Amino acid sequence: STGNPICHTAFCPHLGANLAVGGTVNQEGRLVCPFHSWEFNPDGSIHAIPYLPEPSKAQELCKSRPLKLLPCREFCGMIFVWFHADGKDPEFQLPGFIEAELRGEIPSSSAGVDGTADHTAVWTPHLKWNIGHTRLLVTDWVDQAGDHAHFHTLHNEFVIPWTTLKIPAWIQRLFPLSIAHVLTTFRGSDENWINKASDDLPEAGEDAVDPRYIYFTDLAGLAWKGEVMKSTLSETLEMYIGPAFMIFHIPFSLGAFKATTCLLYTSDAADEEDSVDLGGRRIIKKKIKENAVIE
């Protein structure tokens, strides 16, 4: 009712019923178990056990059988939950400067192809896109930040927009265009990144510096028969946050896109034991400069 997300462990401390399957939230904002209708307060304590002859007995169980709370928060239109096997508090935070950019409180990073900050940009929701399921370990996801070589083989060809279908070979023969990449990877606490962040993200301050962040830049552009067309080059900034969340900042001549992608470890992925669901990509904001005209 307050609009703040709350996340509990999934299983009732009574007999282990899954509260996410059939559990409800009543009008008072309490979580109700579907098995025996135990009621839990937002803080995880037991509020009521309806069949007890002495309702006060429920309060005696509060300290011994509460629902465990997991730290969670809303970030860029998604709910993020911190889980640690030993119950430790979050070891790092989601970057506040990204939200500040989207709200227009600070200039946007690399707002245009010239890399200059833009104080007038307005961000608006654009689209969501589920890019499906793939066999992928979380470590694979992070390791590609340092695997520059695969960009020249897997990301050098054009595909039909919003698909994984390659442009037909006969078109490629007529128009021998490809995509060239020059990549640089930074760990979030490296001196090189600190210096770059002070130049490119001055308003973000220390919020952009953390050893649990990984950044890489991709100076990408078109190549004709292997020769790079310098006038088409534009530098994107990619940011990894922890092991499973990534933010793309993609500038173009009239503005920029920010896209977020997260790994979702679903039940189907658990059955396969070694894969995750890539269903979390969504282009959350599209930024167009106020003086731009698009027809």
Coordinates of C-alpha atoms in Angstrom, one line a residue:
S1 CA 0.0 0.0 0.0
T2 CA 3.0 2.3 0.5
G3 CA 4.4 1.6 -2.9
N4 CA 7.6 0.2 -1.4
P5 CA 8.6 -3.3 -2.5
I6 CA 8.9 -6.0 0.2
C7 CA 10.5 -9.4 -0.4
H8 CA 10.2 -12.4 2.0
T9 CA 11.6 -15.9 1.7
A10 CA 9.1 -18.0 -0.2
F11 CA 8.3 -20.7 2.3
C12 CA 6.0 -20.5 5.3
P13 CA 7.9 -21.2 8.5
H14 CA 5.0 -23.4 9.7
L15 CA 5.0 -26.4 7.3
G16 CA 6.9 -25.0 4.3
A17 CA 4.0 -24.0 2.0
N18 CA 5.1 -21.9 -0.9
L19 CA 3.7 -18.4 -0.3
A20 CA 4.3 -17.5 -3.9
V21 CA 1.9 -20.1 -5.1
G22 CA -1.6 -19.3 -3.8
G23 CA -0.5 -16.8 -1.2
T24 CA -2.4 -13.5 -1.0
V25 CA -2.1 -10.1 0.4
N26 CA -5.2 -9.0 2.4
Q27 CA -6.7 -5.6 2.7
E28 CA -4.5 -4.8 5.7
G29 CA -1.4 -5.4 3.6
R30 CA -0.5 -8.7 5.3
L31 CA 0.7 -11.8 3.6
V32 CA -1.6 -14.8 4.0
C33 CA -0.4 -18.4 3.7
P34 CA -2.6 -20.5 1.4
F35 CA -2.3 -23.6 3.5
H36 CA -3.3 -22.6 7.1
S37 CA -4.0 -18.9 6.6
W38 CA -1.2 -17.7 8.9
E39 CA -0.9 -13.9 8.5
F40 CA 2.5 -12.2 8.3
N41 CA 3.2 -8.5 8.8
P42 CA 5.3 -6.6 6.3
D43 CA 8.3 -7.0 8.6
G44 CA 7.9 -10.8 8.5
S45 CA 6.5 -11.2 12.0
I46 CA 3.4 -13.4 12.6
H47 CA 0.3 -11.4 13.0
A48 CA -2.4 -14.0 13.4
I49 CA -3.0 -17.8 13.4
P50 CA -6.8 -17.9 12.9
Y51 CA -7.4 -21.3 14.4
L52 CA -5.6 -20.8 17.6
P53 CA -7.9 -20.7 20.7
E54 CA -5.7 -18.1 22.2
P55 CA -4.7 -15.5 19.6
S56 CA -2.0 -14.1 21.9
K57 CA -0.1 -17.4 21.3
A58 CA 0.7 -16.2 17.7
Q59 CA 2.7 -13.3 19.1
E60 CA 4.9 -15.8 21.1
L61 CA 5.9 -17.3 17.8
C62 CA 6.9 -14.0 16.3
K63 CA 10.5 -14.2 17.5
S64 CA 11.0 -17.9 16.8
R65 CA 9.3 -18.2 13.4
P66 CA 9.4 -15.0 11.5
L67 CA 9.5 -14.8 7.7
K68 CA 13.0 -13.7 6.7
L69 CA 13.2 -10.4 4.9
L70 CA 15.4 -10.0 1.8
P71 CA 16.7 -6.5 0.9
C72 CA 15.0 -5.2 -2.2
R73 CA 14.4 -2.0 -4.1
E74 CA 13.0 -0.7 -7.3
F75 CA 15.5 0.4 -9.8
C76 CA 14.8 1.7 -13.4
G77 CA 11.3 0.1 -13.3
M78 CA 12.4 -3.3 -12.1
I79 CA 12.5 -4.9 -8.6
F80 CA 16.0 -6.1 -7.5
V81 CA 16.5 -8.5 -4.6
W82 CA 19.7 -9.2 -2.7
F83 CA 20.2 -12.8 -1.6
H84 CA 23.2 -14.0 0.4
A85 CA 23.4 -17.7 1.5
D86 CA 24.7 -16.5 4.9
G87 CA 22.2 -13.7 5.3
K88 CA 24.8 -10.9 5.0
D89 CA 23.8 -7.4 4.0
P90 CA 24.3 -6.1 0.5
E91 CA 27.9 -5.7 -0.4
F92 CA 27.3 -3.0 -3.0
Q93 CA 24.5 -0.8 -4.2
L94 CA 22.9 -0.2 -7.5
P95 CA 24.3 3.0 -9.1
G96 CA 22.2 6.0 -8.1
F97 CA 23.7 8.1 -10.9
I98 CA 21.9 6.1 -13.5
E99 CA 18.5 7.0 -12.0
A100 CA 19.6 10.6 -11.6
E101 CA 20.4 10.8 -15.3
L102 CA 17.0 9.4 -16.2
R103 CA 15.3 11.9 -14.0
G104 CA 17.3 14.7 -15.5
E105 CA 19.0 15.6 -12.3
I106 CA 22.5 15.3 -13.7
P107 CA 23.8 15.5 -17.3
S108 CA 23.8 12.3 -19.3
S109 CA 27.0 10.3 -19.8
S110 CA 28.2 10.5 -23.4
A111 CA 25.0 12.0 -24.4
G112 CA 25.8 12.3 -28.1
V113 CA 28.2 10.9 -30.6
D114 CA 30.6 13.7 -29.8
G115 CA 30.8 12.5 -26.2
T116 CA 29.6 15.8 -24.7
A117 CA 27.3 16.0 -21.7
D118 CA 23.7 17.0 -22.5
H119 CA 21.9 19.1 -20.0
T120 CA 18.7 19.5 -22.0
A121 CA 18.0 15.8 -22.8
V122 CA 14.6 14.3 -21.9
W123 CA 14.3 10.6 -21.4
T124 CA 11.1 8.7 -22.2
P125 CA 10.0 5.1 -22.0
H126 CA 10.5 3.3 -25.3
L127 CA 10.0 -0.5 -25.4
K128 CA 10.4 -3.8 -23.6
W129 CA 11.8 -6.8 -25.4
N130 CA 12.0 -10.4 -24.1
I131 CA 15.0 -11.9 -26.0
G132 CA 14.3 -15.4 -24.9
H133 CA 16.2 -18.3 -23.4
T134 CA 19.8 -19.4 -23.8
R135 CA 22.2 -21.8 -22.2
L136 CA 24.5 -19.5 -20.3
L137 CA 26.4 -19.4 -17.0
V138 CA 26.5 -16.2 -15.0
T139 CA 30.3 -16.3 -15.3
D140 CA 30.0 -16.4 -19.1
W141 CA 28.0 -13.2 -19.0
V142 CA 30.7 -11.3 -17.1
D143 CA 33.6 -12.9 -18.9
Q144 CA 32.6 -11.4 -22.2
A145 CA 33.5 -8.0 -20.9
G146 CA 37.1 -8.9 -21.4
D147 CA 36.7 -11.1 -24.5
H148 CA 37.2 -8.5 -27.1
A149 CA 37.9 -11.0 -29.9
H150 CA 34.4 -12.3 -30.1
F151 CA 33.1 -8.9 -31.2
H152 CA 35.0 -9.3 -34.5
T153 CA 33.3 -12.6 -35.3
L154 CA 29.9 -12.6 -33.6
H155 CA 29.1 -8.9 -33.6
N156 CA 30.5 -7.8 -37.0
E157 CA 27.5 -8.7 -39.1
F158 CA 24.2 -7.0 -39.6
V159 CA 21.0 -8.6 -38.4
I160 CA 17.3 -7.8 -39.1
P161 CA 16.4 -5.3 -36.4
W162 CA 14.9 -6.9 -33.2
T163 CA 15.7 -10.4 -34.4
T164 CA 18.7 -12.7 -34.5
L165 CA 18.3 -13.2 -38.3
K166 CA 21.3 -12.3 -40.4
I167 CA 20.9 -10.1 -43.5
P168 CA 20.7 -12.5 -46.6
A169 CA 24.1 -13.3 -48.2
W170 CA 23.1 -11.8 -51.6
I171 CA 22.4 -8.4 -50.0
Q172 CA 25.8 -8.6 -48.2
R173 CA 27.5 -9.3 -51.5
L174 CA 25.9 -6.2 -53.1
F175 CA 26.6 -4.1 -50.0
P176 CA 29.8 -5.4 -48.3
L177 CA 29.2 -3.6 -45.1
S178 CA 30.3 -4.9 -41.7
I179 CA 30.6 -3.5 -38.2
A180 CA 34.0 -2.6 -36.7
H181 CA 34.8 -2.5 -33.0
V182 CA 37.5 -1.1 -30.8
L183 CA 37.0 -2.1 -27.2
T184 CA 38.4 -1.1 -23.8
T185 CA 37.5 -2.8 -20.5
F186 CA 37.8 -1.1 -17.1
R187 CA 37.2 -2.5 -13.7
G188 CA 35.2 -0.1 -11.6
S189 CA 38.0 0.7 -9.2
D190 CA 40.9 0.9 -11.7
E191 CA 42.8 4.1 -11.8
N192 CA 42.2 4.3 -15.6
W193 CA 38.4 4.2 -15.0
I194 CA 38.6 6.7 -12.2
N195 CA 40.3 9.1 -14.5
K196 CA 37.9 8.4 -17.4
A197 CA 34.8 8.7 -15.1
S198 CA 36.0 12.1 -13.8
D199 CA 36.1 13.3 -17.4
D200 CA 33.0 11.5 -18.8
L201 CA 30.8 11.2 -15.7
P202 CA 31.8 14.2 -13.5
E203 CA 28.3 14.5 -12.0
A204 CA 28.3 10.8 -10.9
G205 CA 31.2 11.2 -8.6
E206 CA 32.2 8.3 -6.4
D207 CA 28.9 6.6 -7.3
A208 CA 30.4 5.4 -10.6
V209 CA 33.5 3.9 -8.9
D210 CA 33.1 0.4 -7.3
P211 CA 35.2 -2.8 -7.7
R212 CA 32.0 -4.7 -8.3
Y213 CA 31.2 -2.7 -11.5
I214 CA 32.8 -3.5 -14.8
Y215 CA 32.7 -1.0 -17.7
F216 CA 33.7 -1.3 -21.3
T217 CA 33.6 1.1 -24.2
D218 CA 33.0 0.1 -27.7
L219 CA 34.0 2.5 -30.5
A220 CA 31.9 1.0 -33.2
G221 CA 31.2 2.0 -36.8
L222 CA 30.6 0.8 -40.3
A223 CA 33.3 -0.8 -42.5
W224 CA 33.1 -1.1 -46.3
K225 CA 35.1 -4.1 -47.5
G226 CA 36.9 -4.1 -44.2
E227 CA 37.8 -0.4 -44.3
V228 CA 36.5 1.5 -41.3
M229 CA 34.3 4.6 -42.2
K230 CA 35.5 7.0 -39.6
S231 CA 32.5 9.3 -40.0
T232 CA 30.3 6.5 -38.7
L233 CA 32.2 5.8 -35.4
S234 CA 30.4 6.2 -32.1
E235 CA 31.4 5.1 -28.7
T236 CA 29.0 3.2 -26.5
L237 CA 29.4 2.6 -22.8
E238 CA 28.4 -0.7 -21.2
M239 CA 28.2 -1.2 -17.5
Y240 CA 28.1 -4.5 -15.6
I241 CA 26.6 -4.4 -12.1
G242 CA 27.4 -7.5 -10.1
P243 CA 27.1 -10.8 -12.0
A244 CA 23.8 -10.5 -13.7
F245 CA 22.8 -6.9 -14.7
M246 CA 24.0 -4.8 -17.6
I247 CA 23.3 -1.3 -18.8
F248 CA 24.0 -0.2 -22.3
H249 CA 24.4 3.5 -23.2
I250 CA 24.2 3.8 -27.0
P251 CA 24.5 7.3 -28.5
F252 CA 23.5 8.2 -32.0
S253 CA 23.2 11.5 -33.9
L254 CA 19.9 12.7 -32.4
G255 CA 20.2 11.4 -28.9
A256 CA 20.8 8.1 -27.2
F257 CA 19.3 4.8 -25.9
K258 CA 19.8 3.3 -22.5
A259 CA 19.0 -0.5 -22.5
T260 CA 19.1 -2.8 -19.5
T261 CA 19.6 -6.5 -19.6
C262 CA 19.4 -8.9 -16.6
L263 CA 19.8 -12.6 -16.2
L264 CA 16.7 -14.3 -14.7
Y265 CA 17.4 -17.7 -13.1
T266 CA 14.0 -19.4 -13.8
S267 CA 12.6 -22.8 -12.9
D268 CA 13.2 -24.0 -16.5
A269 CA 16.8 -22.9 -16.2
A270 CA 17.1 -24.7 -12.9
D271 CA 16.0 -27.9 -14.5
E272 CA 18.8 -27.6 -17.0
E273 CA 21.2 -26.8 -14.1
D274 CA 23.6 -24.7 -16.2
S275 CA 21.6 -22.1 -18.0
V276 CA 19.7 -18.9 -17.3
D277 CA 16.9 -17.0 -18.9
L278 CA 17.8 -13.9 -20.8
G279 CA 14.3 -12.5 -20.7
G280 CA 15.2 -9.3 -18.9
R281 CA 16.3 -7.0 -21.7
R282 CA 14.3 -3.9 -22.0
I283 CA 15.1 -0.6 -23.6
I284 CA 13.9 1.5 -20.7
K285 CA 14.5 5.0 -22.0
K286 CA 14.9 6.7 -25.3
K287 CA 16.4 10.1 -25.2
I288 CA 15.9 12.7 -28.0
K289 CA 17.4 16.1 -27.8
E290 CA 14.8 18.8 -27.6
N291 CA 15.8 20.5 -30.8
A292 CA 15.7 17.3 -32.9
V293 CA 13.0 16.6 -35.4
I294 CA 12.1 13.1 -36.4
E295 CA 9.8 12.3 -39.3

